[in-house]
Amino acid sequence: MTVAIALSAALSAMVLALALVLPSIGSPTVPFGVRVPAQHAADPVVARQTRIYRWRVLAGGVLAAGICVAIFAATGEVLLLPLSVLVLNGLWWGCFVLANHEIRAAKAAGGWYEGLHQGIAVDTSLRTDPPRFPWLWLAPAVVITAVTAAIGVIMYPSMPAMLAVHYGTGGAPTRFAEKSVGTAFSLVFVQIGVTALLAGLAAAILRSRPDIDPASPMVWANWYRQYMSLGAKALLGLLALIDLGMFGASLLMWTGTAALWSRLLVVLPILAAAAVAVVVLARHNRTGDDGEEDTGLTHRDDDKYWRGGLFYINREDHSLLVPRRYGLGWTLNFGNPRAAMILAGVAALIGLVVTLRIGG
């Protein structure tokens, strides 16, 4: 129980810290997902909304913690503790949308783009000489998945007739399923699906459309090429530890181990990998200034394609992934039919787990 409380508190603290620092990590010309000219990046409205946003997020963190404590005191059910993380996420994005709305209204009322020369910069070398896929970074995930399958085949005859597929907060199994290929190798199938999905996303990152500032196109083009490669490697590194976590979970199921510490060995590496990936991307999320002469152009105002500054929907853009306006990494172009295929793949993986484990 103590471990479950500590994990929920740690997750909430991580989410709260990320919500507070993200406004300082992103590009100053897209505060809260609103495209603004460089000369308005430090506008008083932007500064004020940033302060208000942070106070709102802090208040939301206190509220989420209060809800968590109240639920636990009333029910004593530790499994409901992660609800505080979900509540905090909802409050976080609500604060973001409010700030986005206020800055967008100020931008329209003040005519921030009037009289400016808008432009688009394109790096054609990404088509003629795209970054190479980091196959060596994919190898650990493939090896871990293959080793998991091989060990499962070897251990299958000696596995218990009933396999534990769910554990309670104390580490004791609470649900069992009869041994079968589908049940015993359910997490191996998930490993294969997750590996294929995230490897495909890593390849898509390397083919994503860059968001190059026309005011200094060379600086941005060079930075984005490096950032794409870094993002793909970070995703594949995270994939390897996700597969390692599922390897550990499979061993627990196959051997019938029910100790609470063993569950931590599955969860902690994945959380650590996610934290490292966030830190690495955050440290490289901005371009450096190498003295390139300003072209006099400003980024085009393309807010109409961004719903609330979070969701990119542009059916005329054939890119599958585009840089996120807020936060780190990339987001799907929900106007691209292939985005629906990816979401369907995620839903299929979830359905596979439910069918093979819970259904069993």
Coordinates of C-alpha atoms in Angstrom, one line a residue:
M1 CA 0.0 0.0 0.0
T2 CA 2.8 2.4 0.9
V3 CA 4.5 1.7 -2.5
A4 CA 1.3 2.4 -4.4
I5 CA 0.8 5.7 -2.5
A6 CA 4.4 6.7 -3.2
L7 CA 4.1 5.9 -6.9
S8 CA 0.9 7.9 -7.3
A9 CA 2.5 10.8 -5.5
A10 CA 5.6 10.6 -7.6
L11 CA 3.6 10.5 -10.8
S12 CA 1.5 13.5 -9.7
A13 CA 4.7 15.4 -8.9
M14 CA 6.2 14.6 -12.3
V15 CA 3.1 15.8 -14.1
L16 CA 2.8 18.9 -12.0
A17 CA 6.5 19.8 -12.6
L18 CA 6.2 19.2 -16.3
A19 CA 3.1 21.4 -16.5
L20 CA 4.9 24.2 -14.8
V21 CA 8.1 24.2 -16.8
L22 CA 6.7 23.6 -20.3
P23 CA 5.9 27.3 -21.0
S24 CA 9.6 28.0 -20.6
I25 CA 10.7 25.1 -22.8
G26 CA 8.7 25.7 -25.9
S27 CA 9.3 28.2 -28.7
P28 CA 8.5 31.8 -27.6
T29 CA 6.7 32.4 -30.8
V30 CA 4.0 29.9 -30.1
P31 CA 3.0 30.6 -26.5
F32 CA 0.3 28.2 -25.4
G33 CA -0.1 27.0 -29.0
V34 CA -0.8 30.4 -30.5
R35 CA 1.4 31.6 -33.3
V36 CA 2.7 35.1 -32.7
P37 CA 5.3 37.3 -34.3
A38 CA 8.7 37.5 -32.6
Q39 CA 8.1 41.1 -31.6
H40 CA 5.1 40.0 -29.6
A41 CA 6.6 37.0 -27.9
A42 CA 7.2 39.0 -24.7
D43 CA 3.9 40.9 -25.0
P44 CA 2.4 41.8 -21.5
V45 CA -0.7 39.6 -22.4
V46 CA 1.6 36.6 -22.9
A47 CA 3.5 37.2 -19.7
R48 CA 0.3 37.7 -17.7
Q49 CA -1.3 34.5 -19.0
T50 CA 1.8 32.6 -18.2
R51 CA 1.7 33.7 -14.6
I52 CA -2.0 33.0 -14.4
Y53 CA -1.6 29.6 -16.0
R54 CA 1.1 28.6 -13.4
W55 CA -1.0 29.7 -10.5
R56 CA -4.0 27.8 -11.9
V57 CA -1.9 24.6 -12.4
L58 CA -0.6 24.9 -8.8
A59 CA -4.1 25.3 -7.5
G60 CA -5.1 22.3 -9.7
G61 CA -2.3 20.2 -8.1
V62 CA -3.6 21.0 -4.6
L63 CA -7.2 20.1 -5.7
A64 CA -6.1 16.9 -7.3
A65 CA -4.1 15.9 -4.1
G66 CA -7.2 16.8 -2.0
I67 CA -9.4 14.6 -4.2
C68 CA -6.9 11.7 -3.9
V69 CA -6.7 12.0 -0.1
A70 CA -10.5 12.2 0.2
I71 CA -11.1 9.2 -2.0
F72 CA -8.5 7.1 -0.1
A73 CA -9.9 8.2 3.3
A74 CA -13.5 7.3 2.2
T75 CA -12.9 4.0 0.4
G76 CA -9.4 2.8 1.5
E77 CA -9.0 1.7 -2.1
V78 CA -5.4 2.2 -3.3
L79 CA -6.3 1.4 -6.9
L80 CA -8.2 4.7 -7.1
L81 CA -5.1 6.7 -6.2
P82 CA -4.0 7.1 -9.9
L83 CA -7.2 9.0 -10.3
S84 CA -5.5 12.1 -8.9
V85 CA -3.0 11.9 -11.9
L86 CA -5.9 11.9 -14.3
V87 CA -7.6 14.8 -12.5
L88 CA -4.4 16.8 -12.6
N89 CA -4.0 16.1 -16.3
G90 CA -7.5 17.3 -17.0
L91 CA -7.0 20.5 -14.9
W92 CA -3.6 21.1 -16.6
W93 CA -5.1 21.0 -20.1
G94 CA -8.0 23.1 -19.0
C95 CA -5.6 25.8 -17.8
F96 CA -3.8 25.6 -21.1
V97 CA -6.9 26.0 -23.2
L98 CA -7.9 29.1 -21.1
A99 CA -4.5 30.7 -21.7
N100 CA -4.7 29.8 -25.4
H101 CA -8.0 31.5 -25.8
E102 CA -6.9 34.7 -24.1
I103 CA -3.7 35.1 -26.1
R104 CA -5.5 34.3 -29.4
A105 CA -8.2 37.0 -28.5
A106 CA -5.5 39.5 -27.7
K107 CA -3.7 38.7 -31.0
A108 CA -6.8 39.2 -33.0
A109 CA -7.8 42.4 -31.2
G110 CA -4.3 43.9 -31.4
G111 CA -3.7 43.1 -35.1
W112 CA -0.4 41.5 -34.3
Y113 CA 0.2 40.3 -37.8
E114 CA -0.9 43.5 -39.6
G115 CA 1.8 44.9 -41.9
L116 CA 4.1 42.0 -41.5
H117 CA 5.6 39.9 -44.3
Q118 CA 4.6 36.3 -43.7
G119 CA 6.6 33.4 -45.3
I120 CA 7.2 29.7 -45.4
A121 CA 10.7 28.1 -45.3
V122 CA 11.3 24.6 -46.6
D123 CA 14.3 22.3 -46.3
T124 CA 14.4 20.4 -49.5
S125 CA 17.5 18.4 -48.3
L126 CA 15.2 16.4 -46.1
R127 CA 13.8 14.8 -49.2
T128 CA 17.0 14.3 -51.1
D129 CA 19.2 13.4 -48.1
P130 CA 16.9 12.4 -45.2
P131 CA 18.3 11.3 -41.8
R132 CA 19.1 7.6 -41.6
F133 CA 17.0 5.4 -39.5
P134 CA 18.9 4.4 -36.3
W135 CA 18.7 0.7 -36.6
L136 CA 21.2 0.1 -33.8
W137 CA 18.8 1.9 -31.4
L138 CA 16.0 -0.5 -32.5
A139 CA 18.1 -3.6 -32.0
P140 CA 17.7 -3.8 -28.2
A141 CA 13.9 -3.8 -28.4
V142 CA 14.0 -6.6 -31.0
V143 CA 16.5 -8.6 -29.0
I144 CA 14.5 -8.3 -25.8
T145 CA 11.3 -9.4 -27.6
A146 CA 13.0 -12.4 -29.2
V147 CA 14.6 -13.4 -25.8
T148 CA 11.2 -13.1 -24.1
A149 CA 9.6 -15.3 -26.7
A150 CA 12.4 -17.9 -26.5
I151 CA 12.4 -18.1 -22.7
G152 CA 8.6 -18.4 -22.9
V153 CA 8.8 -21.4 -25.3
I154 CA 11.4 -23.1 -23.0
M155 CA 9.4 -22.5 -19.8
Y156 CA 5.9 -23.2 -21.3
P157 CA 5.8 -27.0 -20.3
S158 CA 6.7 -26.1 -16.6
M159 CA 4.4 -23.1 -16.2
P160 CA 1.5 -23.4 -13.7
A161 CA -1.8 -24.6 -15.0
M162 CA -3.4 -21.3 -13.9
L163 CA -1.5 -18.1 -14.7
A164 CA -1.8 -15.0 -12.6
V165 CA -2.9 -12.1 -15.0
H166 CA -3.7 -9.4 -12.4
Y167 CA -2.2 -8.4 -9.1
G168 CA -3.6 -6.5 -6.2
T169 CA -1.9 -3.6 -4.4
G170 CA -0.3 -5.9 -1.9
G171 CA 1.4 -7.9 -4.7
A172 CA -1.0 -10.9 -4.4
P173 CA -2.6 -12.2 -7.6
T174 CA -6.3 -11.4 -7.8
R175 CA -7.2 -12.9 -11.2
F176 CA -6.1 -16.1 -12.9
A177 CA -6.5 -17.5 -16.4
E178 CA -6.0 -21.1 -17.6
K179 CA -2.6 -21.7 -19.3
S180 CA -2.7 -21.4 -23.1
V181 CA -0.5 -20.0 -25.8
G182 CA -2.7 -16.9 -26.0
T183 CA -2.5 -16.3 -22.2
A184 CA 1.1 -17.2 -21.6
F185 CA 2.4 -15.2 -24.6
S186 CA 0.0 -12.3 -24.4
L187 CA 2.7 -9.9 -23.4
V188 CA 5.0 -11.2 -26.1
F189 CA 2.3 -10.4 -28.6
V190 CA 2.0 -6.9 -27.1
Q191 CA 5.8 -6.5 -27.3
I192 CA 5.7 -7.3 -31.0
G193 CA 2.8 -4.8 -31.6
V194 CA 4.4 -2.0 -29.5
T195 CA 7.8 -2.5 -31.2
A196 CA 6.2 -2.4 -34.7
L197 CA 4.1 0.7 -33.7
L198 CA 6.8 2.7 -32.1
A199 CA 9.4 1.8 -34.7
G200 CA 7.0 3.0 -37.3
L201 CA 6.5 6.3 -35.4
A202 CA 10.3 6.7 -35.2
A203 CA 10.5 6.3 -38.9
A204 CA 7.7 8.8 -39.3
I205 CA 9.5 11.3 -37.1
L206 CA 12.5 11.2 -39.6
R207 CA 10.0 12.0 -42.4
S208 CA 8.0 14.6 -40.5
R209 CA 7.5 18.2 -41.8
P210 CA 9.8 20.7 -40.2
D211 CA 8.5 23.9 -38.7
I212 CA 11.2 26.2 -39.9
D213 CA 11.3 29.9 -39.0
P214 CA 11.6 31.9 -42.2
A215 CA 13.4 34.7 -40.3
S216 CA 16.5 32.4 -39.9
P217 CA 15.9 29.3 -42.1
M218 CA 19.4 27.9 -42.1
V219 CA 19.6 27.8 -38.3
W220 CA 16.3 26.2 -37.9
A221 CA 16.8 23.7 -40.7
N222 CA 20.1 22.5 -39.2
W223 CA 18.6 22.3 -35.7
Y224 CA 15.5 20.4 -36.8
R225 CA 17.6 17.7 -38.6
Q226 CA 19.4 17.1 -35.4
Y227 CA 16.3 17.2 -33.3
M228 CA 14.5 14.6 -35.5
S229 CA 17.4 12.2 -35.1
L230 CA 17.5 12.7 -31.3
G231 CA 13.7 12.3 -31.1
A232 CA 13.8 9.0 -33.0
K233 CA 16.6 7.6 -30.8
A234 CA 14.8 8.7 -27.6
L235 CA 11.6 6.9 -28.7
L236 CA 13.5 3.7 -29.6
G237 CA 15.4 3.9 -26.2
L238 CA 12.0 4.2 -24.4
L239 CA 10.7 1.3 -26.5
A240 CA 13.6 -0.9 -25.4
L241 CA 12.7 -0.4 -21.7
I242 CA 9.0 -0.8 -22.3
D243 CA 9.8 -4.2 -23.9
L244 CA 12.1 -4.9 -20.9
G245 CA 9.3 -4.1 -18.5
M246 CA 7.0 -6.5 -20.4
F247 CA 9.7 -9.2 -20.3
G248 CA 9.8 -8.8 -16.5
A249 CA 6.0 -8.9 -16.3
S250 CA 6.0 -12.1 -18.3
L251 CA 8.5 -13.7 -16.0
L252 CA 6.4 -12.9 -13.0
M253 CA 3.4 -14.5 -14.7
W254 CA 5.3 -17.6 -15.8
T255 CA 6.9 -18.2 -12.4
G256 CA 4.0 -17.3 -10.3
T257 CA 6.1 -14.7 -8.4
A258 CA 3.8 -12.4 -6.3
A259 CA 6.2 -10.2 -4.3
L260 CA 5.5 -6.4 -4.4
W261 CA 9.1 -5.5 -5.0
S262 CA 9.1 -7.5 -8.3
R263 CA 6.3 -5.3 -9.6
L264 CA 8.5 -2.2 -9.0
L265 CA 11.3 -3.8 -11.2
V266 CA 8.8 -3.7 -14.0
V267 CA 7.4 -0.2 -13.6
L268 CA 10.5 1.8 -12.5
P269 CA 12.7 1.3 -15.6
I270 CA 9.8 2.5 -17.8
L271 CA 9.2 5.6 -15.7
A272 CA 12.9 6.3 -15.6
A273 CA 13.2 6.0 -19.4
A274 CA 10.3 8.3 -19.9
A275 CA 11.8 10.9 -17.6
V276 CA 15.2 10.7 -19.3
A277 CA 13.5 11.1 -22.8
V278 CA 11.6 14.2 -21.6
V279 CA 14.8 15.7 -20.1
V280 CA 16.9 15.0 -23.3
L281 CA 14.3 16.5 -25.6
A282 CA 13.7 19.5 -23.4
R283 CA 17.4 20.3 -23.4
H284 CA 17.5 20.4 -27.2
N285 CA 14.0 21.9 -27.8
R286 CA 15.3 25.3 -28.9
T287 CA 17.7 26.5 -31.6
G288 CA 21.0 28.2 -30.9
D289 CA 21.9 31.6 -32.3
D290 CA 24.8 31.4 -34.8
G291 CA 24.4 35.0 -36.1
E292 CA 22.4 34.3 -39.2
E293 CA 21.0 37.5 -40.7
D294 CA 17.3 38.1 -40.3
T295 CA 15.4 37.7 -43.6
G296 CA 12.7 40.1 -42.5
L297 CA 10.0 37.4 -42.8
T298 CA 7.8 36.2 -40.1
H299 CA 6.2 32.8 -39.7
R300 CA 2.7 32.6 -41.3
D301 CA -0.3 32.7 -39.1
D302 CA -1.6 29.1 -39.3
D303 CA -3.7 29.0 -36.1
K304 CA -6.7 27.9 -38.1
Y305 CA -5.2 24.4 -38.4
W306 CA -4.7 24.0 -34.7
R307 CA -7.7 23.2 -32.5
G308 CA -7.1 24.8 -29.1
G309 CA -3.4 24.8 -29.9
L310 CA -3.2 21.0 -29.3
F311 CA -4.7 19.2 -32.3
Y312 CA -3.4 19.7 -35.8
I313 CA -6.0 19.1 -38.5
N314 CA -5.0 19.9 -42.1
R315 CA -6.3 17.6 -44.8
E316 CA -4.1 19.5 -47.4
D317 CA -0.9 18.6 -45.5
H318 CA 0.2 15.1 -46.3
S319 CA 2.5 14.9 -43.3
L320 CA 1.6 12.3 -40.7
L321 CA 3.6 13.9 -37.9
V322 CA 4.2 17.6 -37.2
P323 CA 6.1 19.3 -34.4
R324 CA 4.0 20.0 -31.3
R325 CA 3.2 23.6 -30.7
Y326 CA 3.1 23.0 -26.9
G327 CA 5.4 20.6 -25.1
L328 CA 7.9 18.3 -26.6
G329 CA 8.1 16.1 -29.7
W330 CA 5.5 15.6 -32.3
T331 CA 1.8 15.2 -32.8
L332 CA -0.4 13.5 -35.4
N333 CA -1.9 15.4 -38.2
F334 CA -5.5 14.3 -37.6
G335 CA -6.4 15.4 -41.1
N336 CA -4.3 12.6 -42.5
P337 CA -6.1 9.2 -42.9
R338 CA -3.0 7.4 -41.7
A339 CA -3.5 9.0 -38.2
A340 CA -6.7 7.0 -37.9
M341 CA -4.8 3.8 -38.8
I342 CA -2.3 4.5 -35.9
L343 CA -5.1 5.1 -33.4
A344 CA -6.8 1.9 -34.6
G345 CA -3.5 0.1 -34.0
V346 CA -3.3 1.4 -30.4
A347 CA -6.9 0.4 -29.9
A348 CA -6.1 -3.1 -31.3
L349 CA -3.2 -3.5 -28.9
I350 CA -5.5 -2.6 -25.9
G351 CA -8.1 -5.0 -27.2
L352 CA -5.5 -7.7 -27.5
V353 CA -4.5 -7.4 -23.9
V354 CA -8.1 -7.4 -22.8
T355 CA -9.0 -10.4 -24.9
L356 CA -5.9 -12.6 -24.0
R357 CA -5.5 -11.7 -20.3
I358 CA -8.8 -10.4 -18.8
G359 CA -10.9 -12.4 -21.2
G360 CA -8.9 -15.5 -20.4

